[in-house]
Amino acid sequence: MNGSKKIITPKEGDYYITPEGYRCFTEQYHLRRGYCCESGCRHCPYGYDKKTNSYSKK
């Protein structure tokens, strides 16, 4: 990615607020952003597993 990260403004449907009050990004947001941040996101469309530090096909 040439060392630069794409910054996008969240749109409707890009996230929801969890019962604990956190913003949880949806698959829609991750796909619009265009790359995996390797943070183990709940709705990661790229198949990243933080526990194994690997990707699996989805």
Tab-separated table of N, CA and C in Angstrom:
chain	number	residue	atom	x	y	z
A	1	MET	N	0.800	-1.206	0.000
A	1	MET	CA	0.000	0.000	0.000
A	1	MET	C	0.835	1.258	0.000
A	2	ASN	N	2.057	1.169	-0.255
A	2	ASN	CA	2.950	2.316	-0.311
A	2	ASN	C	3.058	3.069	1.000
A	3	GLY	N	2.744	2.413	2.120
A	3	GLY	CA	2.898	3.035	3.423
A	3	GLY	C	1.829	4.038	3.792
A	4	SER	N	0.864	4.287	2.906
A	4	SER	CA	-0.190	5.237	3.237
A	4	SER	C	-1.497	4.495	3.462
A	5	LYS	N	-2.253	4.982	4.417
A	5	LYS	CA	-3.529	4.356	4.742
A	5	LYS	C	-4.646	5.236	4.221
A	6	LYS	N	-5.662	4.607	3.686
A	6	LYS	CA	-6.817	5.324	3.167
A	6	LYS	C	-7.713	5.731	4.335
A	7	ILE	N	-8.004	7.011	4.437
A	7	ILE	CA	-8.884	7.510	5.486
A	7	ILE	C	-10.222	7.847	4.842
A	8	ILE	N	-11.282	7.215	5.352
A	8	ILE	CA	-12.605	7.483	4.813
A	8	ILE	C	-13.526	7.937	5.937
A	9	THR	N	-14.503	8.729	5.578
A	9	THR	CA	-15.502	9.189	6.538
A	9	THR	C	-16.612	8.154	6.608
A	10	PRO	N	-16.928	7.669	7.812
A	10	PRO	CA	-17.998	6.670	7.934
A	10	PRO	C	-19.340	7.204	7.432
A	11	LYS	N	-20.066	6.336	6.724
A	11	LYS	CA	-21.404	6.643	6.219
A	11	LYS	C	-22.412	5.799	6.986
A	12	GLU	N	-23.686	6.078	6.732
A	12	GLU	CA	-24.740	5.276	7.354
A	12	GLU	C	-24.551	3.810	6.980
A	13	GLY	N	-24.627	2.933	7.953
A	13	GLY	CA	-24.450	1.502	7.720
A	13	GLY	C	-23.018	1.039	7.871
A	14	ASP	N	-22.082	1.957	8.103
A	14	ASP	CA	-20.673	1.593	8.255
A	14	ASP	C	-20.333	1.117	9.658
A	15	TYR	N	-21.171	1.445	10.629
A	15	TYR	CA	-20.912	1.011	11.988
A	15	TYR	C	-22.199	1.020	12.802
A	16	TYR	N	-22.140	0.359	13.947
A	16	TYR	CA	-23.234	0.416	14.910
A	16	TYR	C	-22.609	0.532	16.286
A	17	ILE	N	-23.402	0.937	17.246
A	17	ILE	CA	-22.930	1.089	18.621
A	17	ILE	C	-23.277	-0.185	19.383
A	18	THR	N	-22.269	-0.790	19.999
A	18	THR	CA	-22.480	-2.016	20.763
A	18	THR	C	-23.196	-1.683	22.076
A	19	PRO	N	-23.744	-2.692	22.753
A	19	PRO	CA	-24.390	-2.440	24.048
A	19	PRO	C	-23.434	-1.808	25.071
A	20	GLU	N	-22.133	-2.031	24.883
A	20	GLU	CA	-21.134	-1.459	25.789
A	20	GLU	C	-20.787	-0.013	25.423
A	21	GLY	N	-21.314	0.470	24.292
A	21	GLY	CA	-21.090	1.850	23.879
A	21	GLY	C	-19.944	2.058	22.907
A	22	TYR	N	-19.409	0.973	22.337
A	22	TYR	CA	-18.308	1.091	21.384
A	22	TYR	C	-18.830	1.137	19.953
A	23	ARG	N	-18.090	1.783	19.062
A	23	ARG	CA	-18.416	1.804	17.640
A	23	ARG	C	-17.845	0.531	17.026
A	24	CYS	N	-18.684	-0.239	16.367
A	24	CYS	CA	-18.258	-1.486	15.729
A	24	CYS	C	-18.472	-1.342	14.229
A	25	PHE	N	-17.369	-1.350	13.471
A	25	PHE	CA	-17.444	-1.183	12.028
A	25	PHE	C	-17.973	-2.451	11.359
A	26	THR	N	-18.800	-2.259	10.351
A	26	THR	CA	-19.418	-3.360	9.631
A	26	THR	C	-18.543	-3.793	8.450
A	27	GLU	N	-18.913	-4.908	7.852
A	27	GLU	CA	-18.201	-5.399	6.665
A	27	GLU	C	-18.231	-4.340	5.564
A	28	GLN	N	-19.349	-3.643	5.434
A	28	GLN	CA	-19.484	-2.563	4.442
A	28	GLN	C	-18.358	-1.547	4.587
A	29	TYR	N	-18.074	-1.130	5.812
A	29	TYR	CA	-17.021	-0.146	6.053
A	29	TYR	C	-15.652	-0.705	5.660
A	30	HIS	N	-15.369	-1.922	6.102
A	30	HIS	CA	-14.061	-2.519	5.808
A	30	HIS	C	-13.829	-2.654	4.307
A	31	LEU	N	-14.853	-3.035	3.566
A	31	LEU	CA	-14.714	-3.167	2.120
A	31	LEU	C	-14.514	-1.808	1.458
A	32	ARG	N	-15.198	-0.770	1.935
A	32	ARG	CA	-14.997	0.574	1.379
A	32	ARG	C	-13.587	1.069	1.675
A	33	ARG	N	-13.072	0.739	2.852
A	33	ARG	CA	-11.716	1.164	3.216
A	33	ARG	C	-10.695	0.480	2.318
A	34	GLY	N	-10.920	-0.803	2.015
A	34	GLY	CA	-10.110	-1.481	1.018
A	34	GLY	C	-8.896	-2.252	1.505
A	35	TYR	N	-8.701	-2.375	2.793
A	35	TYR	CA	-7.580	-3.172	3.300
A	35	TYR	C	-7.890	-3.650	4.721
A	36	CYS	N	-7.149	-4.650	5.151
A	36	CYS	CA	-7.305	-5.196	6.501
A	36	CYS	C	-6.323	-4.495	7.436
A	37	CYS	N	-6.804	-4.083	8.601
A	37	CYS	CA	-5.951	-3.392	9.577
A	37	CYS	C	-5.292	-4.374	10.548
A	38	GLU	N	-5.651	-5.657	10.438
A	38	GLU	CA	-5.100	-6.721	11.289
A	38	GLU	C	-5.313	-6.466	12.778
A	39	SER	N	-6.489	-5.922	13.106
A	39	SER	CA	-6.849	-5.693	14.502
A	39	SER	C	-7.815	-6.745	15.027
A	40	GLY	N	-8.199	-7.682	14.190
A	40	GLY	CA	-9.126	-8.725	14.621
A	40	GLY	C	-10.562	-8.231	14.684
A	41	CYS	N	-10.950	-7.392	13.750
A	41	CYS	CA	-12.288	-6.803	13.740
A	41	CYS	C	-13.372	-7.879	13.656
A	42	ARG	N	-14.459	-7.641	14.336
A	42	ARG	CA	-15.581	-8.580	14.409
A	42	ARG	C	-16.156	-8.897	13.036
A	43	HIS	N	-16.211	-7.918	12.149
A	43	HIS	CA	-16.836	-8.098	10.835
A	43	HIS	C	-15.817	-8.036	9.696
A	44	CYS	N	-14.611	-8.520	9.933
A	44	CYS	CA	-13.553	-8.470	8.927
A	44	CYS	C	-13.915	-9.329	7.711
A	45	PRO	N	-14.006	-8.709	6.521
A	45	PRO	CA	-14.305	-9.483	5.322
A	45	PRO	C	-13.069	-10.127	4.698
A	46	TYR	N	-11.905	-9.870	5.266
A	46	TYR	CA	-10.658	-10.368	4.690
A	46	TYR	C	-10.191	-11.679	5.308
A	47	GLY	N	-10.901	-12.153	6.329
A	47	GLY	CA	-10.590	-13.449	6.916
A	47	GLY	C	-9.410	-13.449	7.864
A	48	TYR	N	-9.057	-12.290	8.420
A	48	TYR	CA	-7.912	-12.223	9.326
A	48	TYR	C	-8.274	-12.771	10.699
A	49	ASP	N	-7.395	-13.601	11.263
A	49	ASP	CA	-7.561	-14.158	12.603
A	49	ASP	C	-6.415	-13.652	13.474
A	50	LYS	N	-6.745	-12.811	14.422
A	50	LYS	CA	-5.732	-12.190	15.274
A	50	LYS	C	-5.007	-13.230	16.143
A	51	LYS	N	-5.714	-14.286	16.536
A	51	LYS	CA	-5.111	-15.318	17.387
A	51	LYS	C	-3.988	-16.064	16.676
A	52	THR	N	-4.166	-16.305	15.373
A	52	THR	CA	-3.157	-17.054	14.617
A	52	THR	C	-2.307	-16.154	13.729
A	53	ASN	N	-2.665	-14.865	13.676
A	53	ASN	CA	-1.979	-13.886	12.818
A	53	ASN	C	-1.901	-14.381	11.380
A	54	SER	N	-3.057	-14.879	10.904
A	54	SER	CA	-3.109	-15.403	9.537
A	54	SER	C	-4.455	-15.089	8.905
A	55	TYR	N	-4.510	-15.284	7.600
A	55	TYR	CA	-5.725	-15.057	6.847
A	55	TYR	C	-6.303	-16.398	6.402
A	56	SER	N	-7.612	-16.466	6.376
A	56	SER	CA	-8.286	-17.639	5.828
A	56	SER	C	-9.254	-17.138	4.767
A	57	LYS	N	-9.502	-17.976	3.789
A	57	LYS	CA	-10.419	-17.584	2.727
A	57	LYS	C	-11.820	-17.540	3.306
A	58	LYS	N	-12.562	-16.512	2.940
A	58	LYS	CA	-13.947	-16.388	3.390
A	58	LYS	C	-14.884	-16.642	2.258
